[in-house]
PDB file of C-alpha atoms in Angstrom:
ATOM      1  CA  GLN A  78      71.380  25.938-106.521  1.00 83.00           C
ATOM      2  CA  VAL A  79      72.897  25.752-110.232  1.00 91.00           C
ATOM      3  CA  GLN A  80      75.391  27.217-111.595  1.00 95.00           C
ATOM      4  CA  LEU A  81      75.441  28.724-115.266  1.00 96.00           C
ATOM      5  CA  VAL A  82      79.557  28.405-116.705  1.00 96.00           C
ATOM      6  CA  GLU A  83      79.134  30.339-120.784  1.00 97.00           C
ATOM      7  CA  SER A  84      81.704  30.334-123.126  1.00 97.00           C
ATOM      8  CA  GLY A  85      82.028  30.499-127.108  1.00 98.00           C
ATOM      9  CA  GLY A  86      82.083  34.554-126.970  1.00 97.00           C
ATOM     10  CA  GLY A  87      84.233  36.786-129.423  1.00 97.00           C
ATOM     11  CA  LEU A  88      84.764  38.667-132.228  1.00 98.00           C
ATOM     12  CA  VAL A  89      83.868  37.537-135.089  1.00 98.00           C
ATOM     13  CA  GLN A  90      83.409  39.238-138.741  1.00 98.00           C
ATOM     14  CA  ALA A  91      79.591  40.130-140.622  1.00 98.00           C
ATOM     15  CA  GLY A  92      78.238  36.530-141.887  1.00 98.00           C
ATOM     16  CA  GLY A  93      80.526  34.355-139.907  1.00 98.00           C
ATOM     17  CA  SER A  94      79.640  31.863-137.265  1.00 98.00           C
ATOM     18  CA  LEU A  95      80.261  31.523-133.393  1.00 98.00           C
ATOM     19  CA  ARG A  96      78.795  28.373-130.841  1.00 98.00           C
ATOM     20  CA  LEU A  97      78.247  29.455-127.426  1.00 98.00           C
ATOM     21  CA  SER A  98      78.258  26.627-124.618  1.00 98.00           C
ATOM     22  CA  CYS A  99      76.857  26.917-121.422  1.00 97.00           C
ATOM     23  CA  ALA A 100      78.172  24.047-118.888  1.00 96.00           C
ATOM     24  CA  ALA A 101      75.258  23.933-116.376  1.00 95.00           C
ATOM     25  CA  SER A 102      76.159  22.106-112.212  1.00 92.00           C
ATOM     26  CA  GLY A 103      73.492  20.526-110.592  1.00 76.00           C
ATOM     27  CA  ARG A 104      72.451  16.481-111.513  1.00 71.00           C
ATOM     28  CA  THR A 105      68.864  17.897-112.721  1.00 78.00           C
ATOM     29  CA  PHE A 106      69.707  19.205-116.148  1.00 81.00           C
ATOM     30  CA  SER A 107      67.557  17.691-118.482  1.00 85.00           C
ATOM     31  CA  THR A 108      64.249  19.159-116.480  1.00 89.00           C
ATOM     32  CA  TYR A 109      65.113  22.526-117.216  1.00 93.00           C
ATOM     33  CA  ALA A 110      64.203  24.767-119.162  1.00 95.00           C
ATOM     34  CA  MET A 111      66.944  26.270-121.021  1.00 96.00           C
ATOM     35  CA  GLY A 112      67.996  29.462-122.803  1.00 97.00           C
ATOM     36  CA  TRP A 113      70.416  32.181-124.325  1.00 98.00           C
ATOM     37  CA  PHE A 114      69.171  35.940-123.986  1.00 98.00           C
ATOM     38  CA  ARG A 115      70.824  38.818-125.108  1.00 98.00           C
ATOM     39  CA  GLN A 116      72.023  42.554-123.793  1.00 98.00           C
ATOM     40  CA  ALA A 117      73.130  45.141-125.714  1.00 97.00           C
ATOM     41  CA  PRO A 118      74.611  48.502-124.431  1.00 93.00           C
ATOM     42  CA  GLY A 119      71.181  50.550-123.446  1.00 95.00           C
ATOM     43  CA  LYS A 120      68.640  48.027-124.514  1.00 96.00           C
ATOM     44  CA  GLU A 121      66.680  44.855-122.402  1.00 96.00           C
ATOM     45  CA  ARG A 122      67.902  41.595-122.194  1.00 97.00           C
ATOM     46  CA  GLU A 123      65.598  39.893-124.221  1.00 96.00           C
ATOM     47  CA  LEU A 124      65.326  35.982-125.288  1.00 97.00           C
ATOM     48  CA  VAL A 125      67.606  34.923-128.329  1.00 98.00           C
ATOM     49  CA  ALA A 126      66.592  30.976-128.103  1.00 98.00           C
ATOM     50  CA  ALA A 127      64.092  28.463-125.369  1.00 97.00           C
ATOM     51  CA  ILE A 128      64.855  24.486-125.544  1.00 95.00           C
ATOM     52  CA  SER A 129      61.995  22.845-122.671  1.00 93.00           C
ATOM     53  CA  SER A 130      62.985  20.404-121.161  1.00 90.00           C
ATOM     54  CA  GLY A 131      60.282  18.352-123.622  1.00 88.00           C
ATOM     55  CA  ALA A 132      62.768  19.924-126.171  1.00 89.00           C
ATOM     56  CA  SER A 133      60.869  22.305-128.122  1.00 92.00           C
ATOM     57  CA  THR A 134      62.015  25.314-129.498  1.00 94.00           C
ATOM     58  CA  TYR A 135      61.886  28.577-128.987  1.00 95.00           C
ATOM     59  CA  TYR A 136      63.359  31.401-131.521  1.00 97.00           C
ATOM     60  CA  ALA A 137      63.224  35.241-131.419  1.00 96.00           C
ATOM     61  CA  ASP A 138      62.180  36.372-135.300  1.00 96.00           C
ATOM     62  CA  SER A 139      65.419  37.546-135.564  1.00 96.00           C
ATOM     63  CA  VAL A 140      67.377  35.520-136.161  1.00 97.00           C
ATOM     64  CA  LYS A 141      65.201  32.255-136.601  1.00 97.00           C
ATOM     65  CA  GLY A 142      66.880  29.905-139.600  1.00 97.00           C
ATOM     66  CA  ARG A 143      70.612  31.472-138.341  1.00 98.00           C
ATOM     67  CA  PHE A 144      70.716  30.618-134.807  1.00 98.00           C
ATOM     68  CA  THR A 145      70.021  26.596-133.540  1.00 98.00           C
ATOM     69  CA  ILE A 146      69.683  25.762-130.232  1.00 97.00           C
ATOM     70  CA  SER A 147      70.876  22.233-128.837  1.00 96.00           C
ATOM     71  CA  SER A 148      71.611  20.611-125.562  1.00 94.00           C
ATOM     72  CA  ASP A 149      73.347  17.290-124.934  1.00 93.00           C
ATOM     73  CA  ASN A 150      71.908  15.716-120.952  1.00 89.00           C
ATOM     74  CA  ALA A 151      75.041  13.918-120.694  1.00 90.00           C
ATOM     75  CA  ARG A 152      77.321  16.958-121.015  1.00 92.00           C
ATOM     76  CA  SER A 153      75.222  18.598-119.061  1.00 93.00           C
ATOM     77  CA  THR A 154      74.748  21.603-121.614  1.00 95.00           C
ATOM     78  CA  VAL A 155      73.520  23.572-124.294  1.00 97.00           C
ATOM     79  CA  TYR A 156      74.186  25.442-127.075  1.00 98.00           C
ATOM     80  CA  LEU A 157      73.879  28.486-129.198  1.00 98.00           C
ATOM     81  CA  GLN A 158      75.529  27.120-133.221  1.00 98.00           C
ATOM     82  CA  MET A 159      74.997  30.642-134.681  1.00 98.00           C
ATOM     83  CA  ASN A 160      75.112  31.413-138.348  1.00 98.00           C
ATOM     84  CA  ASN A 161      75.260  34.111-140.563  1.00 98.00           C
ATOM     85  CA  LEU A 162      75.482  36.903-138.469  1.00 98.00           C
ATOM     86  CA  LYS A 163      75.360  40.260-138.588  1.00 97.00           C
ATOM     87  CA  PRO A 164      76.205  43.493-136.904  1.00 97.00           C
ATOM     88  CA  GLU A 165      72.961  43.882-134.667  1.00 96.00           C
ATOM     89  CA  ALA A 166      73.828  40.350-132.787  1.00 97.00           C
ATOM     90  CA  THR A 167      76.365  42.480-130.999  1.00 98.00           C
ATOM     91  CA  ALA A 168      75.577  42.001-127.263  1.00 98.00           C
ATOM     92  CA  ASN A 169      76.030  40.028-124.001  1.00 98.00           C
ATOM     93  CA  TYR A 170      75.072  36.623-124.648  1.00 98.00           C
ATOM     94  CA  TYR A 171      74.087  35.030-121.176  1.00 98.00           C
ATOM     95  CA  CYS A 172      72.631  31.607-119.977  1.00 98.00           C
ATOM     96  CA  ALA A 173      69.619  30.879-118.605  1.00 97.00           C
ATOM     97  CA  ALA A 174      67.777  27.544-116.335  1.00 96.00           C
ATOM     98  CA  ASP A 175      64.667  27.231-114.606  1.00 95.00           C
ATOM     99  CA  PRO A 176      63.047  24.203-113.686  1.00 92.00           C
ATOM    100  CA  ALA A 177      59.252  25.910-113.848  1.00 90.00           C
ATOM    101  CA  LEU A 178      59.055  27.322-117.383  1.00 91.00           C
ATOM    102  CA  TYR A 179      57.485  25.194-119.965  1.00 88.00           C
ATOM    103  CA  SER A 180      55.127  27.521-122.354  1.00 90.00           C
ATOM    104  CA  THR A 181      56.379  30.350-124.389  1.00 89.00           C
ATOM    105  CA  GLN A 182      54.841  33.028-123.520  1.00 91.00           C
ATOM    106  CA  ALA A 183      56.545  32.609-119.603  1.00 93.00           C
ATOM    107  CA  MET A 184      59.791  31.518-121.294  1.00 93.00           C
ATOM    108  CA  ARG A 185      59.702  35.263-122.512  1.00 93.00           C
ATOM    109  CA  VAL A 186      60.114  36.969-120.023  1.00 94.00           C
ATOM    110  CA  VAL A 187      63.029  37.852-118.452  1.00 96.00           C
ATOM    111  CA  ASN A 188      62.551  38.122-114.764  1.00 96.00           C
ATOM    112  CA  LEU A 189      60.944  34.509-114.787  1.00 96.00           C
ATOM    113  CA  TRP A 190      64.522  32.855-114.949  1.00 97.00           C
ATOM    114  CA  ARG A 191      65.794  31.935-111.595  1.00 96.00           C
ATOM    115  CA  PHE A 192      69.871  30.731-112.663  1.00 96.00           C
ATOM    116  CA  TRP A 193      71.977  32.891-114.553  1.00 97.00           C
ATOM    117  CA  GLY A 194      75.701  32.823-115.968  1.00 97.00           C
ATOM    118  CA  GLN A 195      78.075  35.481-116.264  1.00 97.00           C
ATOM    119  CA  GLY A 196      77.618  35.865-119.956  1.00 97.00           C
ATOM    120  CA  THR A 197      79.814  36.199-122.654  1.00 98.00           C
ATOM    121  CA  GLN A 198      80.744  38.551-124.829  1.00 98.00           C
ATOM    122  CA  VAL A 199      79.804  39.083-129.124  1.00 98.00           C
ATOM    123  CA  THR A 200      81.388  41.064-131.058  1.00 98.00           C
ATOM    124  CA  VAL A 201      80.158  41.179-134.353  1.00 98.00           C
ATOM    125  CA  SER A 202      82.252  43.317-137.457  1.00 97.00           C
ATOM    126  CA  SER A 203      81.007  44.691-140.003  1.00 94.00           C
TER     127      SER A 203
END
């Protein structure tokens, strides 16, 4: 069992930055794929960024060049650095983990991720 705890959300003006953190329990963090999803009111949950156990990264087109996902295996923590934030980024952001997702195609399927955090709210004002 893996427990995920997100932090770092908040209110920021458009153009600002936030860094989200996701601390994971368990000793096999480095073997898991980790992902950041977001869900805005009335919308489906979508993958924002993911990093595989082999350190390959994926970004949604809407965040490429502005968001960066990274992991610190020593701290069992994954980060999402979000720069130049836009109001449409307002959503609840969730961290997810899975030991058996390797391809970008699979990581984009919400229901395939096994473990989820409780979410952290990000609000971007215009």
